[in-house]
Amino acid sequence: MINWSAHAVKIGAFLTMLATGWAAALPGDLPAEVERAAAAFSFARQPLNAADGGRGVREVAPAYQDIRHWISSVGAAVALSDLDGNSRSDDVCLVDPRTDTVTLQPAPQTQDRYPPISLVPSGLPYDPTMAPMGCVPADYDDDGATDVLVYYWGRSPVLFLRGDGPLTGPAAFTPRELVQPFQVWNTNALSLADVDGDGRTDLIVGNYFPDGARVLDPAARSGPELRMQASMSNATNGGSNRVLLSRGGGTYAEAAGAFDQEVADGWTLAIGAQDLDGDGLPELYIANDFAPDHLLRNRSRPGEVSFEVTRGPRHVTTPKSKVLGQDSFKGMGVAFADLNGDEVSDILVSNITQEYGLLESNFAWVSGRGRVFDDAGTAFYTDESEALGLSRSGWGWDIKAGDFNGDGVNEILQATGFLRGTVNRWADLQELAMTNDDLLANPAMWPDFHPDADISGDNVNPFFVRLPGGRYADVGQAVGVADPGASRGIATADVDHDGRLDFAVANQWRQSHFYRNTGPGRPPFLGLQLMRPAGGCSSNAEALSPAIGATVRLAAGAQGTRTGQVYPANGHAGVAAAELMFALRAGTTSVPVEVTWRDTCGRARTAAVDLAPGWHRLRLGDDRSITPVTEGTP
């Protein structure tokens, strides 16, 4: 005789799980509704590099020879910025792993303003055991000109500082070590933010393989640094993440002890910076491949970097991996957008969501109350990815949010795909995922991943559009951006200042593309380039640099999203333009804009200005003034 009362709790829990699962199985999107949504978008795809050429796999250390396709899975990257000083972010920095080149060039159809420029660290230690992984344009030496930082596997990053001459070739940039002497790092993410609130833009560096690991050196002797992750869900044996504080003039100093060991030594693939609590200091989101992601509340003071590790709340129906800071998913990209209209940035995170493979979930961490943090280390974000239709897409990498049709609602772009080959190796990866952690760190214990291996190699990049009911639907195929194959970085900018947001995608081991926005309609918009005097504290220089970290709120006139922050280098391998765009209501002629920023001495400033629709370049003064540099262009 079964004693049903003894099992009542278990039965109740089981029924709760069934009910929760049924509730989560939301109805599919109606085809007609999706078709109508897709009609608002159109893009013209244009190549950024050659269709073919170069290799398709890297030379690696002997310890990694049998998994060299896996090791070769990263390296494509892209950025959009203003390199030639024409006040438009119409210049491309492209990293092509097929040739291990970093190329600067005008965006397609923006005139041949200068010949393509290849950035090579001439005069510095550099050899085939080192490979570029990404480029981040910014003013690093405080002179008002846009420089380029390139980060690598096999060495620490290099600054390419822009000189005074014309942009006609490599001589326009002078390579300089970021750290002296150079070190062997394996960097996969680098973000820009004024971490300590002193008025200077600092660097947050995310390293993947352990420091000192010569991953791409075929002659490297096996040693403890040539290892893989110690766990699929809680590995802290990767490279060391760092905060480098700006000292001005292109010099940086490491903030010792900025991260504890748990945060410092994850296998980091993406970093995001955003001021979530309105105190003028950026929080950091660290997306890790084989360990929980971390949302770090910023408690820093000038010269003293300090972070508090936060955790999200857990409810009775919340799985552990759906709790912020406790996930075991493979964080590979991060972006910020206000998804619920509360003027608090929400957090989008790419994970692995391959059906019949590793079906994790992307994250859409949505703020549920006005106060983001409490004093007990709780961050009030819950994952709403399933309800929003954003939970599944493929093997995710970089992710970006932006308004591509001027309706005030953010669309969401994602780069996807892992290894493209001829033999499906998902079964091998499933076996690897169940390997005992005591064996996992030894690459000799891994299944073979040779150049013929295919793992999510035919993923297409989704383009998520929000439907009237609030859910998102992928219309990438319908609007012509669902390019099949492995992609890595995404960069966004309005390159021609027509009020329509364009984007570029860096693809791994294949041709990369620029997507010009040719969508119907030209709704009113406000575009902002927020600048500060270059040269440091109270310089009052005529030269200007982007005001990284500035926050904008539209008091009236906005169609949809009303707030934005200038953090261009969030994510994995994709750097957006350092500018903001807002959709406006029809008939708007004047927009009251509130800007909050730290001046060049680190003082918090807030001021207001009324602007006409169109693009504006504004000087944010140390005296709290806002001065137009160029007129609006409706």
XYZ file of C-alpha atoms in Angstrom:
634
model
C 0.000 0.000 0.000
C 1.442 3.362 -1.053
C 1.489 5.966 1.702
C 0.480 8.982 -0.399
C 0.575 11.374 2.544
C 4.263 10.644 3.064
C 4.948 11.788 -0.484
C 2.648 14.807 -0.472
C 5.466 17.373 -0.446
C 7.288 15.674 -3.327
C 4.096 15.338 -5.339
C 3.255 18.983 -4.722
C 6.719 20.042 -5.838
C 6.411 17.921 -8.979
C 3.037 19.429 -9.859
C 4.464 22.904 -9.286
C 7.267 22.111 -11.721
C 4.762 20.910 -14.318
C 2.662 24.034 -13.899
C 5.707 26.264 -14.146
C 6.892 24.482 -17.273
C 3.443 24.780 -18.849
C 3.312 28.478 -18.044
C 6.761 28.985 -19.538
C 5.704 27.328 -22.789
C 4.303 30.556 -24.162
C 2.447 30.460 -27.488
C 4.474 31.004 -30.617
C 4.496 34.339 -32.390
C 1.910 34.749 -35.139
C 3.506 34.759 -38.634
C 1.519 37.800 -39.762
C 2.579 39.770 -36.705
C 6.238 38.901 -37.281
C 5.947 39.778 -40.967
C 4.547 43.200 -40.133
C 7.366 43.785 -37.655
C 10.027 42.825 -40.205
C 8.638 45.256 -42.786
C 10.011 48.191 -40.781
C 13.636 47.138 -41.425
C 15.933 46.891 -44.414
C 19.724 46.595 -44.688
C 22.261 46.556 -47.512
C 25.140 44.157 -46.809
C 28.617 45.196 -47.941
C 31.956 43.367 -47.499
C 34.667 44.643 -45.170
C 37.433 42.274 -46.312
C 38.182 39.595 -48.892
C 35.820 36.674 -49.386
C 38.651 34.163 -49.194
C 42.257 34.125 -48.160
C 44.498 33.089 -45.332
C 44.189 30.071 -43.102
C 41.272 28.559 -41.227
C 42.976 27.316 -38.064
C 45.849 28.513 -35.881
C 49.227 27.075 -35.010
C 49.068 26.206 -31.324
C 51.224 24.883 -28.508
C 51.767 21.091 -28.644
C 49.601 20.670 -25.550
C 46.624 21.966 -27.547
C 47.366 20.312 -30.901
C 44.463 17.847 -30.780
C 41.974 20.570 -29.831
C 43.401 23.261 -32.104
C 40.058 23.991 -33.769
C 38.601 24.807 -30.343
C 41.613 26.978 -29.508
C 41.186 28.738 -32.872
C 37.606 29.791 -32.180
C 38.186 33.495 -31.393
C 39.957 36.480 -32.907
C 37.494 38.257 -35.221
C 36.625 41.745 -33.967
C 35.276 45.083 -35.209
C 34.899 48.684 -34.019
C 33.264 51.809 -35.465
C 34.622 55.240 -34.544
C 35.773 58.624 -35.857
C 39.438 58.192 -36.759
C 39.873 61.068 -39.216
C 38.157 63.794 -37.194
C 35.196 64.427 -39.508
C 32.732 64.186 -36.569
C 31.191 60.983 -37.919
C 31.809 57.451 -36.699
C 32.380 56.212 -40.228
C 35.724 54.462 -39.752
C 36.182 50.724 -39.253
C 38.786 48.832 -37.262
C 38.654 45.179 -38.324
C 40.584 42.233 -36.893
C 40.772 39.334 -39.385
C 42.052 36.052 -37.870
C 42.667 34.582 -41.327
C 45.641 36.903 -41.692
C 46.060 38.119 -38.096
C 45.741 41.699 -39.333
C 44.283 44.836 -37.763
C 43.029 47.160 -40.495
C 41.690 50.713 -40.312
C 39.534 51.813 -43.239
C 36.568 54.032 -44.119
C 33.193 52.348 -43.837
C 31.766 51.313 -47.223
C 30.294 54.165 -49.277
C 31.709 56.893 -47.035
C 34.266 57.989 -49.653
C 37.850 56.805 -49.968
C 39.091 59.322 -47.430
C 42.358 57.471 -46.767
C 43.910 54.149 -47.814
C 43.511 51.093 -45.557
C 46.035 51.166 -42.712
C 47.477 48.039 -41.110
C 48.419 48.382 -37.443
C 51.606 46.447 -36.641
C 53.531 47.000 -33.377
C 56.786 47.812 -35.146
C 59.746 48.132 -32.802
C 58.016 46.169 -30.041
C 58.319 42.443 -29.287
C 55.984 40.740 -31.750
C 56.122 37.386 -33.526
C 53.806 34.679 -34.945
C 53.093 33.335 -31.442
C 51.022 36.478 -30.844
C 47.684 37.264 -32.483
C 45.309 40.259 -32.300
C 41.943 39.598 -30.678
C 40.304 43.026 -30.681
C 40.704 46.778 -31.168
C 39.285 49.626 -29.078
C 39.424 53.190 -30.491
C 39.601 55.987 -27.900
C 41.695 59.006 -26.923
C 44.292 57.317 -24.718
C 46.865 60.123 -24.483
C 44.400 62.998 -23.899
C 45.252 65.024 -27.002
C 41.829 64.968 -28.671
C 42.796 62.567 -31.472
C 41.426 59.036 -31.704
C 44.041 56.399 -30.924
C 43.594 52.631 -31.139
C 44.338 49.996 -28.506
C 44.873 46.469 -29.833
C 44.716 43.497 -27.474
C 46.199 40.091 -28.203
C 46.777 36.514 -27.261
C 50.454 36.042 -26.444
C 51.230 39.566 -25.243
C 49.808 42.514 -23.367
C 47.916 45.203 -25.333
C 49.574 47.854 -27.489
C 48.547 51.511 -27.800
C 48.706 52.947 -31.315
C 48.845 56.684 -30.641
C 47.673 59.047 -33.370
C 50.174 61.674 -34.429
C 49.648 65.115 -35.901
C 50.105 64.142 -39.544
C 47.481 63.111 -42.088
C 45.804 59.724 -41.887
C 47.667 58.291 -44.865
C 49.425 55.192 -43.554
C 50.885 53.331 -40.580
C 53.175 56.285 -39.815
C 50.097 58.140 -38.571
C 50.228 55.939 -35.452
C 53.070 55.278 -33.020
C 52.961 51.923 -31.173
C 53.582 52.022 -27.418
C 53.426 49.334 -24.751
C 50.422 49.565 -22.448
C 52.400 47.919 -19.637
C 56.178 48.088 -19.168
C 57.739 45.661 -19.793
C 55.241 43.757 -21.891
C 53.757 40.596 -20.388
C 52.261 37.405 -21.801
C 48.504 37.900 -21.553
C 45.659 36.272 -23.477
C 43.021 38.997 -23.617
C 39.472 38.549 -24.924
C 37.692 41.628 -23.561
C 38.579 45.239 -22.774
C 36.192 47.963 -21.666
C 36.465 51.711 -21.018
C 35.154 53.477 -17.898
C 36.163 55.987 -15.245
C 36.315 53.302 -12.571
C 37.465 55.431 -9.630
C 35.698 58.684 -10.494
C 38.799 60.845 -10.916
C 37.807 62.208 -14.324
C 40.092 59.948 -16.361
C 39.004 56.994 -18.488
C 40.404 53.722 -17.153
C 40.703 50.253 -18.693
C 39.145 46.994 -17.541
C 40.977 44.025 -19.056
C 39.481 40.529 -19.278
C 42.039 37.749 -19.784
C 41.130 34.208 -20.797
C 43.995 31.699 -20.707
C 46.390 31.961 -17.747
C 48.996 34.705 -17.751
C 52.250 33.414 -19.180
C 50.546 30.740 -21.300
C 52.069 30.798 -24.790
C 48.958 29.281 -26.325
C 49.930 30.007 -29.937
C 53.585 28.958 -29.699
C 54.219 25.624 -31.486
C 57.521 25.382 -29.595
C 56.046 25.991 -26.143
C 56.997 23.367 -23.600
C 54.197 21.863 -21.578
C 53.810 23.517 -18.209
C 51.115 24.194 -15.627
C 50.081 27.399 -17.415
C 49.169 25.467 -20.604
C 45.908 24.220 -19.173
C 42.188 24.319 -19.750
C 39.437 25.245 -17.317
C 39.253 23.316 -14.040
C 35.456 23.085 -14.216
C 32.642 23.588 -16.696
C 30.707 25.619 -14.143
C 33.032 27.056 -11.489
C 36.524 27.493 -12.955
C 38.810 30.131 -11.459
C 42.106 29.050 -13.023
C 42.094 31.360 -16.032
C 43.906 34.593 -16.820
C 43.944 37.488 -14.374
C 41.493 40.313 -14.985
C 42.826 43.786 -14.278
C 41.850 47.404 -13.784
C 44.394 49.820 -15.256
C 43.960 53.352 -13.922
C 44.784 56.225 -16.239
C 47.573 58.515 -15.058
C 47.180 60.815 -18.048
C 49.147 61.186 -21.253
C 48.687 57.559 -22.288
C 50.157 56.035 -19.114
C 48.364 53.505 -16.927
C 48.983 51.795 -13.597
C 47.417 48.569 -12.408
C 45.068 48.881 -9.450
C 46.452 46.083 -7.306
C 43.800 43.964 -5.630
C 40.937 45.465 -7.614
C 39.334 42.016 -7.877
C 39.386 39.108 -5.474
C 40.561 35.736 -6.783
C 37.070 34.514 -7.641
C 36.481 37.515 -9.901
C 40.029 37.978 -11.139
C 40.790 34.507 -12.464
C 37.691 33.446 -14.355
C 37.798 32.645 -18.063
C 36.405 36.031 -19.096
C 34.955 36.603 -22.565
C 33.023 39.863 -22.124
C 32.915 42.934 -19.889
C 30.242 45.587 -19.552
C 30.296 48.924 -17.697
C 27.185 50.870 -16.672
C 26.132 53.135 -13.821
C 23.190 51.200 -12.399
C 22.569 53.078 -9.149
C 23.071 56.660 -10.323
C 26.085 57.491 -8.155
C 28.308 58.432 -11.090
C 30.479 55.316 -10.785
C 30.164 52.452 -13.289
C 29.225 48.986 -12.147
C 30.909 46.111 -13.997
C 29.383 42.949 -15.418
C 32.007 40.232 -15.933
C 30.799 37.456 -18.268
C 32.733 34.241 -17.700
C 32.904 31.175 -19.904
C 33.131 28.431 -17.275
C 32.026 30.072 -14.041
C 29.304 32.338 -12.697
C 29.129 35.828 -14.126
C 29.695 38.679 -11.680
C 27.848 41.967 -11.234
C 30.186 44.229 -9.284
C 28.836 47.250 -7.432
C 31.355 50.063 -7.621
C 32.501 51.378 -4.238
C 35.641 53.124 -5.507
C 37.146 56.492 -4.667
C 39.788 58.378 -6.663
C 42.903 56.231 -6.672
C 41.248 53.462 -4.624
C 39.382 50.792 -6.577
C 36.847 48.727 -4.662
C 33.993 46.494 -5.796
C 31.263 44.593 -3.997
C 30.181 41.262 -5.500
C 26.378 41.181 -5.664
C 23.825 38.399 -6.086
C 20.315 38.421 -7.442
C 17.254 37.291 -5.459
C 16.075 33.693 -5.749
C 12.381 32.865 -5.752
C 10.664 29.534 -5.180
C 10.485 28.777 -8.913
C 13.922 30.165 -9.827
C 16.574 27.619 -10.881
C 20.010 28.332 -9.425
C 21.497 29.180 -12.819
C 18.781 31.782 -13.318
C 19.985 33.735 -10.288
C 22.289 36.636 -11.086
C 25.801 35.798 -9.919
C 25.118 32.085 -9.435
C 24.772 30.799 -12.980
C 26.793 27.966 -14.482
C 26.256 29.101 -18.072
C 28.874 30.192 -20.607
C 28.789 34.002 -20.540
C 30.092 35.308 -23.867
C 28.592 38.755 -24.412
C 26.927 41.573 -22.468
C 24.934 44.687 -23.371
C 22.680 47.161 -21.568
C 19.224 48.458 -22.517
C 16.118 49.683 -20.718
C 13.687 46.851 -21.478
C 10.852 47.827 -19.128
C 10.856 51.617 -19.360
C 11.846 52.306 -15.757
C 14.940 54.341 -16.746
C 17.223 51.730 -15.154
C 19.551 49.806 -17.454
C 18.734 46.131 -17.843
C 21.404 43.578 -18.760
C 21.485 41.284 -21.808
C 23.891 38.334 -21.733
C 24.794 35.792 -24.431
C 25.164 32.147 -23.457
C 25.109 28.806 -25.287
C 21.517 28.022 -26.273
C 21.893 25.292 -28.876
C 18.852 23.028 -29.103
C 19.817 19.351 -28.824
C 23.238 20.561 -27.682
C 24.009 22.660 -24.610
C 20.621 24.282 -24.134
C 21.327 26.872 -21.470
C 19.591 30.226 -21.782
C 20.489 33.744 -22.715
C 19.865 36.199 -19.911
C 17.689 39.294 -19.865
C 18.311 40.599 -16.353
C 15.455 43.061 -15.820
C 15.334 45.502 -12.914
C 12.143 45.133 -10.947
C 12.256 48.097 -8.591
C 13.642 51.608 -8.517
C 16.478 50.722 -6.156
C 18.898 48.334 -7.843
C 21.026 47.385 -4.804
C 20.486 46.965 -1.094
C 23.050 47.059 1.702
C 23.170 43.255 1.940
C 24.740 42.755 -1.484
C 21.535 42.000 -3.377
C 21.077 43.215 -6.948
C 17.378 43.277 -7.781
C 17.455 41.768 -11.246
C 15.497 38.743 -12.444
C 15.918 36.859 -15.700
C 12.988 37.537 -18.038
C 14.573 36.069 -21.183
C 11.946 33.342 -21.634
C 8.973 35.663 -21.238
C 10.607 38.157 -23.611
C 11.383 35.555 -26.282
C 15.142 36.096 -25.949
C 16.200 32.899 -24.200
C 17.318 30.872 -27.241
C 19.370 31.770 -30.294
C 22.325 29.365 -30.733
C 25.942 29.528 -29.581
C 25.992 33.184 -28.553
C 28.859 35.683 -28.606
C 28.650 39.474 -28.758
C 25.269 41.114 -28.241
C 24.179 44.675 -28.970
C 20.968 46.652 -28.465
C 19.895 49.626 -30.559
C 16.898 51.313 -32.152
C 17.171 50.517 -35.868
C 13.799 51.861 -37.052
C 13.375 54.975 -34.928
C 10.350 53.869 -32.920
C 12.028 54.238 -29.532
C 12.176 50.480 -28.856
C 15.512 48.679 -28.873
C 16.133 45.818 -31.248
C 18.706 43.203 -30.209
C 21.509 41.810 -32.377
C 23.542 38.745 -31.507
C 26.597 37.066 -33.011
C 26.370 33.261 -32.973
C 28.157 30.080 -34.061
C 31.208 28.210 -32.764
C 33.176 25.855 -35.037
C 32.399 25.291 -38.701
C 33.504 21.982 -40.169
C 32.274 18.786 -41.799
C 31.894 16.393 -38.841
C 29.315 17.039 -36.132
C 31.182 16.884 -32.815
C 28.328 17.724 -30.469
C 28.436 14.209 -29.015
C 32.103 14.732 -28.130
C 31.277 18.038 -26.481
C 28.483 16.402 -24.490
C 31.013 13.842 -23.282
C 33.422 16.630 -22.363
C 30.705 18.437 -20.419
C 30.298 15.377 -18.185
C 34.033 14.917 -17.574
C 35.228 14.843 -13.977
C 36.652 18.221 -12.979
C 39.868 16.524 -11.852
C 40.564 15.635 -15.503
C 39.112 18.637 -17.303
C 42.063 21.014 -16.941
C 44.377 18.603 -18.783
C 43.965 19.162 -22.552
C 45.287 15.638 -23.188
C 42.086 14.278 -21.617
C 39.835 16.150 -24.037
C 38.146 14.659 -27.097
C 39.815 15.624 -30.368
C 38.603 18.840 -31.988
C 40.504 18.876 -35.267
C 39.839 21.315 -38.154
C 36.996 19.131 -39.482
C 34.992 19.519 -36.255
C 31.627 21.261 -36.494
C 29.853 22.564 -33.408
C 27.015 25.009 -34.091
C 28.815 25.967 -37.282
C 25.659 26.840 -39.195
C 24.067 29.197 -36.647
C 22.608 32.381 -38.107
C 22.758 35.741 -36.356
C 19.363 36.683 -34.903
C 17.813 40.141 -35.172
C 15.248 40.376 -32.396
C 12.341 42.811 -32.845
C 9.782 43.540 -30.144
C 6.198 42.720 -31.066
C 3.121 44.639 -29.842
C 2.505 42.052 -27.107
C 5.930 42.681 -25.567
C 7.761 39.549 -26.731
C 10.690 39.616 -29.133
C 10.811 37.670 -32.398
C 13.806 36.900 -34.595
C 13.307 38.491 -38.037
C 16.930 38.147 -39.146
C 16.098 35.993 -42.159
C 13.369 38.353 -43.329
C 15.520 41.503 -43.120
C 18.643 39.951 -44.650
C 21.053 39.886 -41.710
C 20.888 36.172 -40.787
C 24.332 35.377 -42.150
C 25.109 31.668 -41.489
C 28.412 30.695 -39.893
C 30.518 31.704 -36.924
C 30.403 35.399 -35.938
C 32.070 37.180 -33.018
C 31.900 40.990 -32.669
C 29.218 43.580 -33.507
C 29.693 47.359 -33.745
C 26.931 49.962 -34.154
C 26.962 53.580 -35.373
C 25.039 55.985 -37.587
C 27.927 56.272 -40.037
C 26.275 58.743 -42.439
C 24.262 60.731 -39.873
C 20.952 60.024 -41.589
C 19.303 59.087 -38.297
C 19.345 55.357 -39.051
C 21.601 53.086 -37.006
C 24.018 50.936 -39.036
C 26.165 48.027 -37.853
C 29.137 45.823 -38.704
C 29.758 42.149 -37.897
C 33.167 40.483 -37.544
C 33.025 36.873 -38.700
C 35.417 34.108 -37.660
C 37.456 32.519 -40.500
C 35.283 34.122 -43.183
C 34.367 37.435 -44.738
C 33.052 40.162 -42.440
C 30.310 42.606 -43.389
C 28.922 46.093 -42.876
C 25.138 46.513 -42.855
C 23.918 49.899 -44.041
C 20.476 50.751 -42.713
C 18.150 51.348 -45.675
C 14.925 51.052 -43.720
C 11.766 52.857 -44.843
C 10.794 56.102 -43.199
C 12.885 58.808 -41.575
C 11.336 59.471 -38.155
C 12.668 62.410 -36.122
C 15.628 61.676 -33.881
C 18.184 63.245 -31.577
C 21.820 62.229 -31.979
C 24.415 63.258 -29.393
C 28.197 63.279 -29.408
C 29.161 64.307 -25.879
C 32.703 65.650 -25.584
C 34.993 66.963 -22.827
C 38.142 69.096 -23.055
C 41.158 66.897 -23.735
C 44.327 67.188 -21.705
C 43.284 66.356 -18.171
C 42.093 68.317 -15.161
C 41.151 71.959 -15.871
C 43.076 71.977 -19.145
C 40.274 73.916 -20.887
C 41.785 72.684 -24.153
C 40.126 73.328 -27.489
C 40.690 69.694 -28.458
C 37.887 67.398 -27.350
C 37.554 63.751 -26.328
C 34.393 61.633 -25.903
C 32.850 61.942 -22.443
C 32.941 58.262 -21.535
C 30.363 57.535 -18.838
C 28.145 60.557 -19.503
C 24.433 59.969 -18.892
C 21.556 61.574 -20.788
C 17.877 61.888 -19.948
C 15.297 63.434 -22.251
C 12.772 65.314 -20.110
C 10.225 65.481 -22.937
C 9.829 64.671 -26.614
C 11.202 61.126 -26.521
C 9.439 58.345 -28.372
C 10.115 55.393 -26.097
C 13.588 55.169 -24.557
C 14.479 58.369 -22.660
C 17.886 57.583 -21.144
C 21.310 56.463 -22.318
C 24.931 56.176 -21.180
C 28.168 56.511 -23.157
C 29.997 53.196 -22.752
C 31.069 52.152 -26.268
C 33.347 49.193 -25.453
C 30.891 46.836 -23.745
C 30.702 43.200 -24.803
C 32.932 40.765 -26.685
C 35.026 41.860 -29.691
C 32.668 44.641 -30.791
C 33.028 48.375 -30.046
C 30.209 50.797 -30.824
C 30.487 54.496 -31.586
C 30.801 56.750 -28.520
C 27.485 58.472 -29.181
C 23.789 58.243 -28.291
C 20.614 58.285 -30.383
C 16.993 58.777 -29.323
C 13.745 58.507 -31.260
C 11.488 61.564 -31.014
C 7.748 62.022 -31.214
C 6.368 63.305 -34.475
C 6.236 67.086 -34.579
C 8.897 67.602 -31.912
C 10.809 70.832 -32.510
C 12.725 71.252 -29.248
C 13.981 68.627 -26.807
C 14.926 69.413 -23.171
C 18.006 67.308 -22.442
C 19.638 66.705 -19.052
C 23.279 65.592 -19.118
C 25.223 64.220 -16.147
C 28.972 63.683 -16.368
C 32.246 63.819 -14.481
C 34.397 66.725 -15.562
C 38.107 66.311 -16.247
C 38.854 66.771 -12.528
C 36.343 64.113 -11.476
C 33.630 66.441 -10.203
C 30.038 65.325 -10.807
C 28.223 67.773 -13.088
C 24.629 68.063 -14.270
C 23.263 70.613 -16.713
C 20.375 70.999 -19.130
C 20.089 72.207 -22.701
C 17.296 72.480 -25.272
C 18.111 70.971 -28.656
C 16.439 70.711 -32.036
C 16.083 67.299 -33.686
C 19.160 65.995 -35.521
C 22.801 65.411 -34.690
C 24.616 67.579 -32.128
C 28.195 67.655 -30.920
C 28.288 69.149 -27.417
C 31.193 70.344 -25.285
C 30.717 69.508 -21.600
C 32.770 72.081 -19.725
C 34.510 71.862 -16.374
C 32.406 74.899 -15.409
C 29.204 72.844 -15.893
C 28.490 74.481 -19.230
C 27.111 72.716 -22.299
C 28.221 74.346 -25.535
C 27.191 73.268 -29.051
C 30.171 72.526 -31.283
C 28.137 71.877 -34.421
C 24.587 72.679 -35.362
C 21.873 70.038 -35.533
C 21.221 68.344 -38.859
C 17.575 67.197 -39.017
